Amino acid sequence: MDCIFCKIIQGEIPSYTIYEDDSVKAFLDIQPLTNGHTLIIPKQHFENLYDMDMEILKHIELASQKIGKLLKEKLNCQGITRLQNNEYGQEVKHYHMHLIPRYENELFELKTDKNKITETQEIFDKIVK
Ligand code: 5GP
Ligand code: ZN
């Protein structure tokens, strides 16, 4: 399969791997948003959240806790932001969770189009009715 992250798992593309076990691998992002920006991926190919195996999802969650603690301890970051894109906004179509260490007074922005934001009541009705 022509998937960059499968190639990283197979060792065909090198990576700075900081954690690995039977089902997941975590390595440093090639274009870090902050120092220590890490990606956690399942060793099995899943495209995104919608097709992820439940047990592996749990495993990724547990690994993110371990790796989060590791980054906090080793890099002295003041926080960690987790991000995970699906379909639109997802560059690599192999499930991955971003762990982004946060440092006090360092820029990190999620921008929004304020004029596109609808009344919360309207959105709520669309979702639950
Ligand atoms: P997405 O936008 O899909 O959520 O994020 C994909 C991430 O993968 C980006 O942050 C990008 O820098 C990272 N990335 C893409 N190709 C490679 C690669 O070959 N090696 C590593 N380490 N990271 C990659
Ligand atoms: Zn893959």
Short mmCIF file of C-alpha atoms and ligand atoms in Angstrom, two decimals:
data_model
loop_
_atom_site.label_atom_id
_atom_site.label_comp_id
_atom_site.label_asym_id
_atom_site.label_seq_id
_atom_site.Cartn_x
_atom_site.Cartn_y
_atom_site.Cartn_z
CA MET A 1 0.00 0.00 0.00
CA ASP A 2 1.27 3.44 -0.88
CA CYS A 3 1.03 4.89 2.62
CA ILE A 4 3.85 6.94 4.18
CA PHE A 5 3.02 5.83 7.71
CA CYS A 6 2.88 2.12 6.75
CA LYS A 7 6.33 2.65 5.24
CA ILE A 8 7.52 4.19 8.52
CA ILE A 9 6.19 1.13 10.38
CA GLN A 10 7.98 -1.19 7.97
CA GLY A 11 11.21 0.80 8.37
CA GLU A 12 11.28 1.82 4.70
CA ILE A 13 11.17 5.49 5.78
CA PRO A 14 13.23 6.45 8.85
CA SER A 15 11.64 8.10 11.85
CA TYR A 16 12.63 9.37 15.27
CA THR A 17 10.65 6.75 17.17
CA ILE A 18 10.20 7.59 20.85
CA TYR A 19 7.79 4.77 21.82
CA GLU A 20 6.77 1.47 20.30
CA ASP A 21 4.87 -1.67 21.31
CA ASP A 22 3.00 -4.51 19.58
CA SER A 23 0.23 -2.35 18.17
CA VAL A 24 1.37 1.29 18.10
CA LYS A 25 4.34 3.45 17.21
CA ALA A 26 5.06 7.06 18.20
CA PHE A 27 7.57 9.26 16.41
CA LEU A 28 8.47 12.92 16.06
CA ASP A 29 6.59 14.92 13.43
CA ILE A 30 8.75 15.95 10.47
CA GLN A 31 7.32 19.50 10.61
CA PRO A 32 6.83 20.11 14.33
CA LEU A 33 4.45 22.82 15.54
CA THR A 34 6.37 22.86 18.82
CA ASN A 35 9.40 21.01 20.18
CA GLY A 36 8.51 17.37 20.76
CA HIS A 37 5.44 17.33 18.46
CA THR A 38 4.71 13.59 18.28
CA LEU A 39 2.45 11.37 16.19
CA ILE A 40 1.00 8.14 17.57
CA ILE A 41 -0.14 5.64 14.95
CA PRO A 42 -1.57 2.12 14.94
CA LYS A 43 0.73 -0.46 13.30
CA GLN A 44 -2.25 -1.78 11.37
CA HIS A 45 -3.52 0.54 8.62
CA PHE A 46 -6.78 2.32 9.46
CA GLU A 47 -7.71 5.45 7.57
CA ASN A 48 -9.38 7.48 10.29
CA LEU A 49 -11.55 7.48 13.42
CA TYR A 50 -14.56 6.01 11.62
CA ASP A 51 -12.90 2.73 10.69
CA MET A 52 -10.63 2.34 13.72
CA ASP A 53 -10.70 -0.90 15.71
CA MET A 54 -12.11 -0.31 19.21
CA GLU A 55 -9.32 -2.13 21.08
CA ILE A 56 -6.64 -0.25 19.18
CA LEU A 57 -8.40 3.04 19.89
CA LYS A 58 -8.18 2.24 23.59
CA HIS A 59 -4.55 1.28 23.19
CA ILE A 60 -3.74 4.60 21.46
CA GLU A 61 -5.45 6.42 24.32
CA LEU A 62 -3.32 4.60 26.90
CA ALA A 63 -0.16 5.15 24.85
CA SER A 64 -0.97 8.87 24.61
CA GLN A 65 -1.10 9.03 28.41
CA LYS A 66 2.32 7.32 28.71
CA ILE A 67 3.90 9.45 26.00
CA GLY A 68 2.30 12.61 27.35
CA LYS A 69 3.93 11.95 30.72
CA LEU A 70 7.25 11.19 29.00
CA LEU A 71 7.17 14.50 27.07
CA LYS A 72 6.20 16.44 30.19
CA GLU A 73 9.05 14.90 32.17
CA LYS A 74 11.76 15.13 29.51
CA LEU A 75 10.90 18.42 27.81
CA ASN A 76 9.44 20.32 30.76
CA CYS A 77 6.49 21.47 28.70
CA GLN A 78 3.68 23.21 30.55
CA GLY A 79 0.91 21.39 28.71
CA ILE A 80 0.01 18.98 25.91
CA THR A 81 -2.61 19.50 23.21
CA ARG A 82 -3.96 16.44 21.42
CA LEU A 83 -5.29 16.74 17.85
CA GLN A 84 -6.60 14.14 15.45
CA ASN A 85 -7.84 15.00 11.95
CA ASN A 86 -10.35 12.94 9.95
CA GLU A 87 -11.01 13.24 6.21
CA TYR A 88 -11.03 16.99 5.46
CA GLY A 89 -7.91 18.49 7.05
CA GLN A 90 -6.19 15.11 7.20
CA GLU A 91 -3.03 15.07 5.13
CA VAL A 92 -1.93 11.47 5.78
CA LYS A 93 -4.73 8.93 5.43
CA HIS A 94 -3.45 6.58 8.14
CA TYR A 95 -5.00 7.27 11.56
CA HIS A 96 -2.71 9.37 13.76
CA MET A 97 -3.01 11.32 16.95
CA HIS A 98 -0.94 14.48 17.37
CA LEU A 99 0.58 15.16 20.79
CA ILE A 100 1.73 18.77 20.80
CA PRO A 101 3.73 19.93 23.81
CA ARG A 102 2.78 23.46 24.89
CA TYR A 103 5.22 25.97 26.30
CA GLU A 104 4.21 29.08 28.20
CA ASN A 105 4.25 32.22 26.00
CA GLU A 106 4.83 30.24 22.77
CA LEU A 107 2.40 30.83 19.91
CA PHE A 108 -0.11 28.10 19.08
CA GLU A 109 -3.27 29.01 17.17
CA LEU A 110 -6.42 27.26 16.02
CA LYS A 111 -8.06 29.98 13.95
CA THR A 112 -11.77 30.23 13.20
CA ASP A 113 -14.05 31.90 10.67
CA LYS A 114 -16.29 33.73 13.15
CA ASN A 115 -18.84 34.71 10.46
CA LYS A 116 -19.44 31.00 9.74
CA ILE A 117 -20.50 30.22 13.30
CA THR A 118 -24.26 29.56 13.61
CA GLU A 119 -26.41 29.90 16.75
CA THR A 120 -25.62 27.05 19.15
CA GLN A 121 -29.36 26.23 19.50
CA GLU A 122 -29.62 25.73 15.71
CA ILE A 123 -26.60 23.46 15.63
CA PHE A 124 -27.85 21.50 18.63
CA ASP A 125 -31.22 20.95 16.91
CA LYS A 126 -29.51 19.70 13.75
CA ILE A 127 -27.46 17.17 15.71
CA VAL A 128 -30.04 15.76 18.08
CA LYS A 129 -33.39 16.18 16.28
P1 5GP B 1 -2.53 15.58 9.43
O1 5GP B 1 -2.65 16.90 8.76
O2 5GP B 1 -2.80 14.44 8.50
O3 5GP B 1 -3.30 15.48 10.71
O4 5GP B 1 -1.01 15.48 9.90
C1 5GP B 1 -0.02 14.79 9.20
C2 5GP B 1 1.30 15.06 9.89
O5 5GP B 1 2.25 14.13 9.42
C3 5GP B 1 1.87 16.46 9.62
O6 5GP B 1 2.05 17.14 10.85
C4 5GP B 1 3.18 16.19 8.91
O7 5GP B 1 4.20 17.09 9.25
C5 5GP B 1 3.50 14.76 9.32
N1 5GP B 1 4.28 13.99 8.35
C6 5GP B 1 4.00 13.86 7.03
N2 5GP B 1 4.91 13.06 6.44
C7 5GP B 1 5.77 12.67 7.42
C8 5GP B 1 6.93 11.83 7.42
O8 5GP B 1 7.36 11.28 6.42
N3 5GP B 1 7.56 11.67 8.63
C9 5GP B 1 7.11 12.27 9.78
N4 5GP B 1 7.82 12.05 10.88
N5 5GP B 1 6.03 13.05 9.79
C10 5GP B 1 5.36 13.26 8.64
ZN ZN B 2 -0.90 3.11 6.37
#
